[in-house]
Coordinates of C-alpha atoms in Angstrom, one line a residue:
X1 CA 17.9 5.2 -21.9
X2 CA 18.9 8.7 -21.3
X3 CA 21.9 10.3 -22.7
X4 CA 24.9 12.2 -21.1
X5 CA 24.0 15.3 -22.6
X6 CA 20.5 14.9 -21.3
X7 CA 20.9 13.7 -17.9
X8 CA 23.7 16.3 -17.2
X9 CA 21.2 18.7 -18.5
X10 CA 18.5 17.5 -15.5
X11 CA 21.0 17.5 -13.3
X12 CA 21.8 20.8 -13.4
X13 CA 18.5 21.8 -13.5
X14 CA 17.6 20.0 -10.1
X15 CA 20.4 21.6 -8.5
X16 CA 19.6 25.0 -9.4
X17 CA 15.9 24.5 -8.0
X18 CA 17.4 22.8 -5.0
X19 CA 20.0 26.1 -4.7
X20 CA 16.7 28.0 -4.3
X21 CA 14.7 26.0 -2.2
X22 CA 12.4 24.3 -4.0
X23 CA 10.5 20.8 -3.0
X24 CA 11.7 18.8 -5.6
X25 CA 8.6 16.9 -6.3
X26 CA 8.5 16.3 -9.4
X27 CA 4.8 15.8 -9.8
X28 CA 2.1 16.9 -12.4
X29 CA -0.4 16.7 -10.1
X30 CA 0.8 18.5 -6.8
X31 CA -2.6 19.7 -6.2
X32 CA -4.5 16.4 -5.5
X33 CA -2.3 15.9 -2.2
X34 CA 1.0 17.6 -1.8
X35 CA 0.7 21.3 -2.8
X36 CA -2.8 22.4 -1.7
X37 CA -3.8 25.9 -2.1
X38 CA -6.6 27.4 0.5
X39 CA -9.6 28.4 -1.5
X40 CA -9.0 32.0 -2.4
X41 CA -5.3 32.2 -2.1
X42 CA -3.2 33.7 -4.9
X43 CA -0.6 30.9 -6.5
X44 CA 1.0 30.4 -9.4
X45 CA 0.8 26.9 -11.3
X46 CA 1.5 25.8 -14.5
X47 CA 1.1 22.5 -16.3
X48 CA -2.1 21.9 -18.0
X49 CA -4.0 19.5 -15.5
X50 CA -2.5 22.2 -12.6
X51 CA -4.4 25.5 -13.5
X52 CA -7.8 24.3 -14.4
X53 CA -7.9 21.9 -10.7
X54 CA -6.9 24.6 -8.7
X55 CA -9.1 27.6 -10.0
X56 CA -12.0 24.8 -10.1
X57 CA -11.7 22.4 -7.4
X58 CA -10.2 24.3 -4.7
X59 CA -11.0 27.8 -5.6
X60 CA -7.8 29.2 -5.2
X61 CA -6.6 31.8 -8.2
X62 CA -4.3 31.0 -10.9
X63 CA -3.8 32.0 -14.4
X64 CA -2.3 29.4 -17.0
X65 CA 1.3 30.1 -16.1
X66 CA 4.4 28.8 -17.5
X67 CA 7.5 27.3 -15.7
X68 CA 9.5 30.7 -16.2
X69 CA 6.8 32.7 -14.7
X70 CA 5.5 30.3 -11.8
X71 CA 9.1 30.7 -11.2
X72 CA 9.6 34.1 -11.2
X73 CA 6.2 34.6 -8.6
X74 CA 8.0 32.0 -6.5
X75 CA 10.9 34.3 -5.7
X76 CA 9.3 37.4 -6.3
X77 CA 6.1 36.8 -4.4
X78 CA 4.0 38.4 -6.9
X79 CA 2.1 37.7 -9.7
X80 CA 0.5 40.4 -12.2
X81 CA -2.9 40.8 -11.5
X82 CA -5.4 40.1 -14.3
X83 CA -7.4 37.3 -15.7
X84 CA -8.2 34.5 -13.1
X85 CA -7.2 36.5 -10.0
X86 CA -10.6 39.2 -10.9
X87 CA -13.8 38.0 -9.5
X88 CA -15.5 39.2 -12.7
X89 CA -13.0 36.7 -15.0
X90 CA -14.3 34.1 -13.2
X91 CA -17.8 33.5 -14.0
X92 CA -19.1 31.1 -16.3
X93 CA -19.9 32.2 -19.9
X94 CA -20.8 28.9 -21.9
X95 CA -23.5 26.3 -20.5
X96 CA -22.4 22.2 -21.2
X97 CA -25.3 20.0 -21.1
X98 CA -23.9 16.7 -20.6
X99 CA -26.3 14.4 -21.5
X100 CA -23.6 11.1 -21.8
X101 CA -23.6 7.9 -19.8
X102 CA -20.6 9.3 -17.2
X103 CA -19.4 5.4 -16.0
X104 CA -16.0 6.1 -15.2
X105 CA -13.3 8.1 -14.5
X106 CA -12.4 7.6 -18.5
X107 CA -15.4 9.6 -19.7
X108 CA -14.2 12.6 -18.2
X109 CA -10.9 12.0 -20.3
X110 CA -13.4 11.9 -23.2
X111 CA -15.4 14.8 -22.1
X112 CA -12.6 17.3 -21.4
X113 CA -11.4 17.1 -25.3
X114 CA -14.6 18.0 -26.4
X115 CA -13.3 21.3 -26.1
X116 CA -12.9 22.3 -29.8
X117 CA -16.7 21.8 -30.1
X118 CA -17.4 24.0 -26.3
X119 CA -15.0 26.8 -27.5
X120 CA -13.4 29.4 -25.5
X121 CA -14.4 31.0 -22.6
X122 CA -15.5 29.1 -18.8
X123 CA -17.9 26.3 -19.4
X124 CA -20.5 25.6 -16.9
X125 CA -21.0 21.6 -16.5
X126 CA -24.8 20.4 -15.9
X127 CA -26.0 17.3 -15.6
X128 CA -22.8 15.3 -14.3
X129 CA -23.4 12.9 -10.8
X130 CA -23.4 14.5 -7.7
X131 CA -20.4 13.1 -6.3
X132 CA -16.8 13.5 -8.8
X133 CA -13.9 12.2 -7.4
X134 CA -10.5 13.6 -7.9
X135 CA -9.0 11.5 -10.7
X136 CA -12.5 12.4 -12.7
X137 CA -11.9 16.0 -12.0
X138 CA -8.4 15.7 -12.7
X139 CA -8.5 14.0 -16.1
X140 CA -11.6 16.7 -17.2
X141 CA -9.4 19.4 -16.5
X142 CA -6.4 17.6 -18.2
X143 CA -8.2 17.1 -21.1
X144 CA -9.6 20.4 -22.0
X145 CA -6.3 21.8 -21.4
X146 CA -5.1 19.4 -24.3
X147 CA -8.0 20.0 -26.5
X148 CA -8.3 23.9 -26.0
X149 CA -7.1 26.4 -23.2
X150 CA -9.0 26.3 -20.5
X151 CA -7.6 27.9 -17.1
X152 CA -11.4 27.4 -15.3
X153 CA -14.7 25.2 -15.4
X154 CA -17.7 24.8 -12.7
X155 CA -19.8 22.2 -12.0
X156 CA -22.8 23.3 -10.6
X157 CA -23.2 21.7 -7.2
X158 CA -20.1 19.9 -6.9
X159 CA -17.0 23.1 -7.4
X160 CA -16.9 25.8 -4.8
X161 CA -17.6 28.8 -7.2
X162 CA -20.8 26.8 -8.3
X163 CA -23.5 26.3 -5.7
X164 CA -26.2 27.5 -7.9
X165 CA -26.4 27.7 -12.0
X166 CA -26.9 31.3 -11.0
X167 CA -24.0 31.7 -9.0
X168 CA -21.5 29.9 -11.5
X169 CA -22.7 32.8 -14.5
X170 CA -23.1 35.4 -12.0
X171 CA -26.3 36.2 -12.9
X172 CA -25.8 36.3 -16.2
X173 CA -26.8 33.8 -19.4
X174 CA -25.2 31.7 -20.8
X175 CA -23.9 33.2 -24.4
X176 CA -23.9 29.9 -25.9
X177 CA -25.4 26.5 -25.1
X178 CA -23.6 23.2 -25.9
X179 CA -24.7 19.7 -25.6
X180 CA -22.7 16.8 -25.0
X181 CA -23.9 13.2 -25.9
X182 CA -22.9 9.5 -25.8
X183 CA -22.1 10.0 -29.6
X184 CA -19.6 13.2 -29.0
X185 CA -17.9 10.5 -26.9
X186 CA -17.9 8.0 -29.3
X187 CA -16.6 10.3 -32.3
X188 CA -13.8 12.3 -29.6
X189 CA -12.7 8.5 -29.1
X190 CA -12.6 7.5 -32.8
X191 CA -10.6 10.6 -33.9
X192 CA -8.1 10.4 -31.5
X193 CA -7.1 6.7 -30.8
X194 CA -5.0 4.7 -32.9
X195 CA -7.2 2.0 -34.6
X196 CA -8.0 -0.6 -31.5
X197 CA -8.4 -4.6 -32.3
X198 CA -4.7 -5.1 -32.9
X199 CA -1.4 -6.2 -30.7
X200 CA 0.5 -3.6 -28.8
X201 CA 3.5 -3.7 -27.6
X202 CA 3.0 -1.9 -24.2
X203 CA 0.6 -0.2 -21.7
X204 CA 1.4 3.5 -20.5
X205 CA -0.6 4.9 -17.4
X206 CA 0.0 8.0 -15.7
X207 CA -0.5 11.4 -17.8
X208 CA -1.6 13.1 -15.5
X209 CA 0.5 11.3 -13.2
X210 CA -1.6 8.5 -10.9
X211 CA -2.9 8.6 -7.7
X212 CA -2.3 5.7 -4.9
X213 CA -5.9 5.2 -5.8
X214 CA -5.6 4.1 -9.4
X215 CA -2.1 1.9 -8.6
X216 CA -4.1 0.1 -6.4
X217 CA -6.6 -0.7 -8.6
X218 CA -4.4 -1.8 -11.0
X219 CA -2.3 -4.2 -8.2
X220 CA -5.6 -5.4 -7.5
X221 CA -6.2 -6.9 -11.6
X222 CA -2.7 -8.2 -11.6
X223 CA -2.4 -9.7 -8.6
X224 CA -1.2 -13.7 -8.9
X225 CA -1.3 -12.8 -12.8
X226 CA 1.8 -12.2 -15.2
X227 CA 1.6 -9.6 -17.8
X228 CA 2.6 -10.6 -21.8
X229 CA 3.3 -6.4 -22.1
X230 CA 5.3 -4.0 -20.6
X231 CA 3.2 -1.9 -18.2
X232 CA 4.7 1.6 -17.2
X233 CA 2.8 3.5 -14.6
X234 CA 4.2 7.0 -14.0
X235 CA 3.3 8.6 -10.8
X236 CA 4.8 11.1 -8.2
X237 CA 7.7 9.6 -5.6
X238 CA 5.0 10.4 -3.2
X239 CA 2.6 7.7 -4.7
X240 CA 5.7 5.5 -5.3
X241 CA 6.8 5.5 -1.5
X242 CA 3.4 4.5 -0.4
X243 CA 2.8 1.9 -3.0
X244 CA 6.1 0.3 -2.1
X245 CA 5.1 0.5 2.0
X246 CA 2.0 -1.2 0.8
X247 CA 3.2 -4.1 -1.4
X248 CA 1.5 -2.4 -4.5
X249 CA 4.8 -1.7 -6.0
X250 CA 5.7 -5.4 -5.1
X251 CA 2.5 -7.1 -6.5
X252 CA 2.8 -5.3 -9.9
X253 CA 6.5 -5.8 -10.2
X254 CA 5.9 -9.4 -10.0
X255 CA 3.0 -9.3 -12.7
X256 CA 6.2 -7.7 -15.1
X257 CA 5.0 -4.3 -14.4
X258 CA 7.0 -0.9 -13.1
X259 CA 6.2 2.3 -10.8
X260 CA 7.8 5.2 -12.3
X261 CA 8.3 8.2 -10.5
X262 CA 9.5 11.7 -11.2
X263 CA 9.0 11.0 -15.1
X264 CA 6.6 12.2 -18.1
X265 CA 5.5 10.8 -21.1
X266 CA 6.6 13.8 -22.8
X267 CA 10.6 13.0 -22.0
X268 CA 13.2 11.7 -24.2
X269 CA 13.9 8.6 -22.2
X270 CA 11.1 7.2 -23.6
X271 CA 12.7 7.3 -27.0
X272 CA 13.4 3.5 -27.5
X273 CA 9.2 3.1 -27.3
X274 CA 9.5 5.1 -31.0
X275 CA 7.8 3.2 -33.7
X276 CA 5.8 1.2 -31.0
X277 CA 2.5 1.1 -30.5
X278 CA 1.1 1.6 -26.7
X279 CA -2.6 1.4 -25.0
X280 CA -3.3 3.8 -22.4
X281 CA -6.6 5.4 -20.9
X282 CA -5.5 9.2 -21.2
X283 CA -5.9 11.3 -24.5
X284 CA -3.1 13.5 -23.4
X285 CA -0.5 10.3 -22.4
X286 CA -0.7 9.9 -26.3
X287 CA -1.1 13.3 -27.3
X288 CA 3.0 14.2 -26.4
X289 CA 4.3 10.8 -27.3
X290 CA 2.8 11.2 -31.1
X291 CA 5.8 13.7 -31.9
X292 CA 8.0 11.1 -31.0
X293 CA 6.8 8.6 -33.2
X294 CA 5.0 6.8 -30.2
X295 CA 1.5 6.0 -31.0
X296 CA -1.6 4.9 -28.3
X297 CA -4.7 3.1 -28.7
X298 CA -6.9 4.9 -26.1
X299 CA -9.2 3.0 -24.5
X300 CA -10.6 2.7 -20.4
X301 CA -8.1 1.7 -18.2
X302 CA -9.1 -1.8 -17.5
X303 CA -9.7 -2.7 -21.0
X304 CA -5.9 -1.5 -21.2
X305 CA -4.7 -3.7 -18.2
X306 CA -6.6 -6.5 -20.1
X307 CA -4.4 -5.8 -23.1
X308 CA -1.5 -5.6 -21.0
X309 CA -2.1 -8.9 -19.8
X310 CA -3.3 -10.3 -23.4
X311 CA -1.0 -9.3 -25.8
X312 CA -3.7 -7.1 -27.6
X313 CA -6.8 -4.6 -27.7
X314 CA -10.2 -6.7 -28.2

């Protein structure tokens, strides 16, 4: 499914990274288990989902860098200093009320692209539950990355820069408030997925790429069951190793699904899905795809492994 041109072209790229030492992970979301920066520490990340977890979660410092400049700080050991690095760029300017039903891991997804109606600057989450786990942390910051350009959020009480409302705007107000409702959900979901109620022809999972976690869960819905769509879940080959020790990777193989590692949804190999219509629970999986002629009803992810197995979005 990939071309000469194109897979020489990888190649060649992996071993110029490999000539300079790099761990060739391949991963969107190094900082959940493999790449952990110490709160604090100076890094460089790029990738949408990256920038926003490590500022936010672990309270490291990053500005939104691209490959070529994450690259150059990797071999020069520096990075300019400005923006996210300064304690005073860090404090939280707009206040986000969030007064929606926040059930699952998918309304993050949903909350992160409300970012065209919080606008610029570092929103300051209120009102969320206590205890976030990573994939809800990681699909917010996904999501406002792909609906705006967001390099930081807090959450007061849950993200290390946050203890106290006062702490998170350093003592400042807020210049703006915003409030988020069940019905900004409802319209975010409307706008952006295809129409639902209809067949699809497969199920996409992993943008950003899945944790164990989440491949788990999904082994755990297909077991002793047998899929009537393809199901692609793209993860890191750290996820994959594990889920094949396990018998995850077994268990959803034998349902008709697949464990992808190392890949994107934003790659040409997934070129012969053009014309097609997939389901998948994150607004950014069908974001890329959509300039490939790839289109994605968007919908919580086991109402997608239900379509999977069904034929169809009900």
């Amino acid at each position: 499914m990939v071309s000469e041109e194109d897979a020489d072209f990888m190649q060649r790229t992996h071993n110029a990274y490999k000539g300079l030492g790099a761990t060739l992970t391949y991963n969107c979301t190094p900082y959940v288990a493999t790449n952990v920066p110490n709160f604090g520490e100076i890094v460089a990340f790029s990738e949408s989902s990256a920038t926003p977890y490590v500022n936010s979660v672990w309270g490291a410092r990053s500005n939104r860098e691209g490959a070529n400049s994450a690259l150059c700080a990797a071999i020069t050991g520096f990075v300019p200093e400005y923006g996210l690095l300064l304690d005073e760029n860090r404090k939280g300017n707009i206040l986000v009320e969030v007064k929606a039903d926040m059930k699952s891991d998918f309304e993050y997804h949903l909350l992160g692209y409300c970012g065209r109606k919080i606008g610029s600057g570092i929103p300051v989450f209120t009102g969320l539950p206590k205890h976030i786990g990573k994939e809800a942390l990681t699909n917010l910051g996904a999501q406002l990355n792909t609906s705006g350009a967001y390099g930081m959020y807090h959450i007061v009480g849950c993200t290390p820069e946050a203890r106290t409302l006062e702490q998170a705007f350093g003592g400042k107000e807020p210049e703006r408030t915003v409030t988020i409702t069940n019905e900004d959900l409802e319209e975010i979901l409307e706008e952006i997925s295809a129409e639902g109620n209809r067949k699809i022809d497969f199920a996409m999972f992993g943008c950003p790429h899945f944790t164990l976690e989440q491949a788990k869960h999904i082994a755990g819905r297909l077991q002793g069951k047998k899929l009537k769509k393809e199901m692609w879940i793209l993860t890191s080959y750290h996820v994959k190793e594990l889920a094949d020790r396990m018998g995850i990777t077994e268990v959803i193989e034998k349902a008709g699904g697949y464990i992808v590692p190392d890949s994107c949804p934003d790659q040409p190999c997934w070129k012969h899905l053009q014309g097609k219509t997939g389901v998948t629970e994150s607004p950014k999986c069908a974001y890329y795809p959509k300039r490939r002629g790839i289109n994605f009803v968007i919908r919580d992810l086991d109402t997608c492994i239900d379509a999977a197995l069904n034929g169809e979005v009900v």
